[in-house]
Tab-separated table of C-alpha atoms in Angstrom:
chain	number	residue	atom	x	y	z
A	1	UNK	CA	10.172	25.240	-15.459
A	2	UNK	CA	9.468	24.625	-11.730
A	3	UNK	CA	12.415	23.662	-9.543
A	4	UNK	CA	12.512	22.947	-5.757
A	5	UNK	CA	15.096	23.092	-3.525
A	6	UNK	CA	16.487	21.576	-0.286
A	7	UNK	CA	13.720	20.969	2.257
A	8	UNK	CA	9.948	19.266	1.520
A	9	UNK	CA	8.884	20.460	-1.390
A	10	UNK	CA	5.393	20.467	-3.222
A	11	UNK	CA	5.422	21.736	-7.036
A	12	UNK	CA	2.523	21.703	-8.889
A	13	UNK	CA	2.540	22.400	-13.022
A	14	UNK	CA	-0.279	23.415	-14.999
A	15	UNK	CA	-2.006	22.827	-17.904
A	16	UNK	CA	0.315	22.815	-20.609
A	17	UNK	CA	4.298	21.520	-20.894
A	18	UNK	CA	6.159	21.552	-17.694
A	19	UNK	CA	9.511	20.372	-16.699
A	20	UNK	CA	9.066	19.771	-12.180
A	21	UNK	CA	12.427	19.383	-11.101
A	22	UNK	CA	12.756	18.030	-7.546
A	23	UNK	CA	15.274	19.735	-4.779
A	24	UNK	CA	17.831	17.127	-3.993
A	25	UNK	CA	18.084	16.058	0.079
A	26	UNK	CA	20.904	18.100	1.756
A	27	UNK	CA	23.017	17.444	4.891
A	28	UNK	CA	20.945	18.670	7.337
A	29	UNK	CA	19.927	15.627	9.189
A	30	UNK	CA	15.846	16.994	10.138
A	31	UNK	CA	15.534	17.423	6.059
A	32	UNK	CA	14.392	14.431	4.845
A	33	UNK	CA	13.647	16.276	1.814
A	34	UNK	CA	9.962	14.508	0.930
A	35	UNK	CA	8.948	16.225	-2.241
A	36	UNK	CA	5.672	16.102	-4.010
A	37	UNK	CA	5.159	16.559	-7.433
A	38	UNK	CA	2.178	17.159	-8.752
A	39	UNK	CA	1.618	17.620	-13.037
A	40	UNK	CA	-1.052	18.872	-14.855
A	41	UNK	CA	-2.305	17.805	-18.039
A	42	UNK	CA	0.636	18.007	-21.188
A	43	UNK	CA	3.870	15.971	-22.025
A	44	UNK	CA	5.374	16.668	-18.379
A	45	UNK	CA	9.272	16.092	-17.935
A	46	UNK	CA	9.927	15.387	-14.225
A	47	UNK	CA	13.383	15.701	-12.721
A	48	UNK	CA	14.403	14.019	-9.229
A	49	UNK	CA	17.538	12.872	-7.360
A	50	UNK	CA	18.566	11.472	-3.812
A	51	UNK	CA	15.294	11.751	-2.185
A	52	UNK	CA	12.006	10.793	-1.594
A	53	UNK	CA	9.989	11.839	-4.166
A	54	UNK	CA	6.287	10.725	-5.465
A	55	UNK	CA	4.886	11.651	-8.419
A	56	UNK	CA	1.160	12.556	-9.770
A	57	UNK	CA	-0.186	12.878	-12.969
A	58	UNK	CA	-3.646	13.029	-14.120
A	59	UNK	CA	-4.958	11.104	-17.025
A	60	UNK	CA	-6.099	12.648	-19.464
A	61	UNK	CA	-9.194	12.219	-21.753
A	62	UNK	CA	-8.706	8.926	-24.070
A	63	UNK	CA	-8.397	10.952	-27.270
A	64	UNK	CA	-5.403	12.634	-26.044
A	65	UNK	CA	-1.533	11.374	-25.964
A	66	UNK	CA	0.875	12.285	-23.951
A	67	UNK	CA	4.213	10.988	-22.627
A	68	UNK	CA	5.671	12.025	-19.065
A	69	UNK	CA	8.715	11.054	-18.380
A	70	UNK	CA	10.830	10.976	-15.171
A	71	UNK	CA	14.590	11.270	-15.332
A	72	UNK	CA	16.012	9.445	-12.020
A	73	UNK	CA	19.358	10.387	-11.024
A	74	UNK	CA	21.453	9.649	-7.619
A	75	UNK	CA	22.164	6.713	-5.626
A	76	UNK	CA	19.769	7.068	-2.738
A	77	UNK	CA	16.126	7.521	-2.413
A	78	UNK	CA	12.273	6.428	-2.936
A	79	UNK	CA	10.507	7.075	-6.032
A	80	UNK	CA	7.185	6.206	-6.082
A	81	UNK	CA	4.624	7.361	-9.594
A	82	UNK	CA	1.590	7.592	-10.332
A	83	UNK	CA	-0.356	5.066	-13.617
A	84	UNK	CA	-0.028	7.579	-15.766
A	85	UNK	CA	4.005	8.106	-16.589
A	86	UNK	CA	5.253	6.340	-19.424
A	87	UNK	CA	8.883	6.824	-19.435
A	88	UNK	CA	10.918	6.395	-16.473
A	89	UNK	CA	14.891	6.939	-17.253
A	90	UNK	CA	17.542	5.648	-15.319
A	91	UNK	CA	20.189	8.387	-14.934
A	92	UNK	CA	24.274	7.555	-14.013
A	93	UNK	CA	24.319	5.466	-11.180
A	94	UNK	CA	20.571	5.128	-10.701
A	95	UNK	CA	21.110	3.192	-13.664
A	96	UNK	CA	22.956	0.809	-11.713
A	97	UNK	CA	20.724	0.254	-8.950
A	98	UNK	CA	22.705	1.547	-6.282
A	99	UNK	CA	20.383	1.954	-3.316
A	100	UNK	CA	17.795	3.084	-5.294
A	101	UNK	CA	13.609	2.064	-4.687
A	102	UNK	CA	11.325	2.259	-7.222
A	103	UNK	CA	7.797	1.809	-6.437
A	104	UNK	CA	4.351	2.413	-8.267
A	105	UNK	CA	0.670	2.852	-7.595
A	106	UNK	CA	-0.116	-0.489	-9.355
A	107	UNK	CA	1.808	-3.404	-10.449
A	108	UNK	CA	4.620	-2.863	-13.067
A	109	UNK	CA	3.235	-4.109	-16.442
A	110	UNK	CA	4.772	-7.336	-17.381
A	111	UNK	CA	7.756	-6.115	-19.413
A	112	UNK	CA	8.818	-3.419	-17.162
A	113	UNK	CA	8.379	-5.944	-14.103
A	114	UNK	CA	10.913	-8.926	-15.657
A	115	UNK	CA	13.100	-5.589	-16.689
A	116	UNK	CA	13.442	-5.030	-12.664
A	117	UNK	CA	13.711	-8.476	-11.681
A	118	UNK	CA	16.951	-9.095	-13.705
């Protein structure tokens, strides 16, 4: 487990499992709290909240499967991920869409596009 805290962050995980969780902004107004997070190759479980996070992940070889997710929490901030996270969930009042920006590398695919145009 590799956690952050307030400030500008960069975690990087390994090879192997690892759950990044992102420092959430704090009320200092020079912190914009601009975290990078950067995953290695395994099922990685990334964590973020009320700031301006973006999120790498290498592919991995063809013959292997894996499923990163990103758990999005908080009503403020930037999210922006790399092609290869699968899962992206919605947490409390992110789930909402209260102030919150989602952008990716590439275009959504098709279903998860119409899903954020509703």
């Amino acid at each position: 487990m590799l956690n952050g805290s307030n400030g500008d962050d960069t975690i990087n995980g390994g090879a192997g499992n690892d759950t990044i969780t992102a420092g959430a902004a704090s009320a200092v107004p020079a912190d914009d709290n601009l975290n990078a997070l950067n995953g290695g190759a395994g099922l990685n479980i990334y964590n973020v909240t009320n700031s301006t996070d973006t999120i790498t992940d290498p592919p991995v070889s063809a013959l292997a499967v894996e499923r990163d997710t990103v758990n999005l929490g908080g009503t403020s901030g930037t999210l922006t991920v790399g092609n290869n996270i699968e899962i992206i969930n919605l947490l409390g009042f992110a789930a909402a869409n209260l102030g919150v920006t989602l952008s990716r590398e590439q275009p959504w695919p098709p279903p998860v596009r119409a899903m954020l145009e509703q």
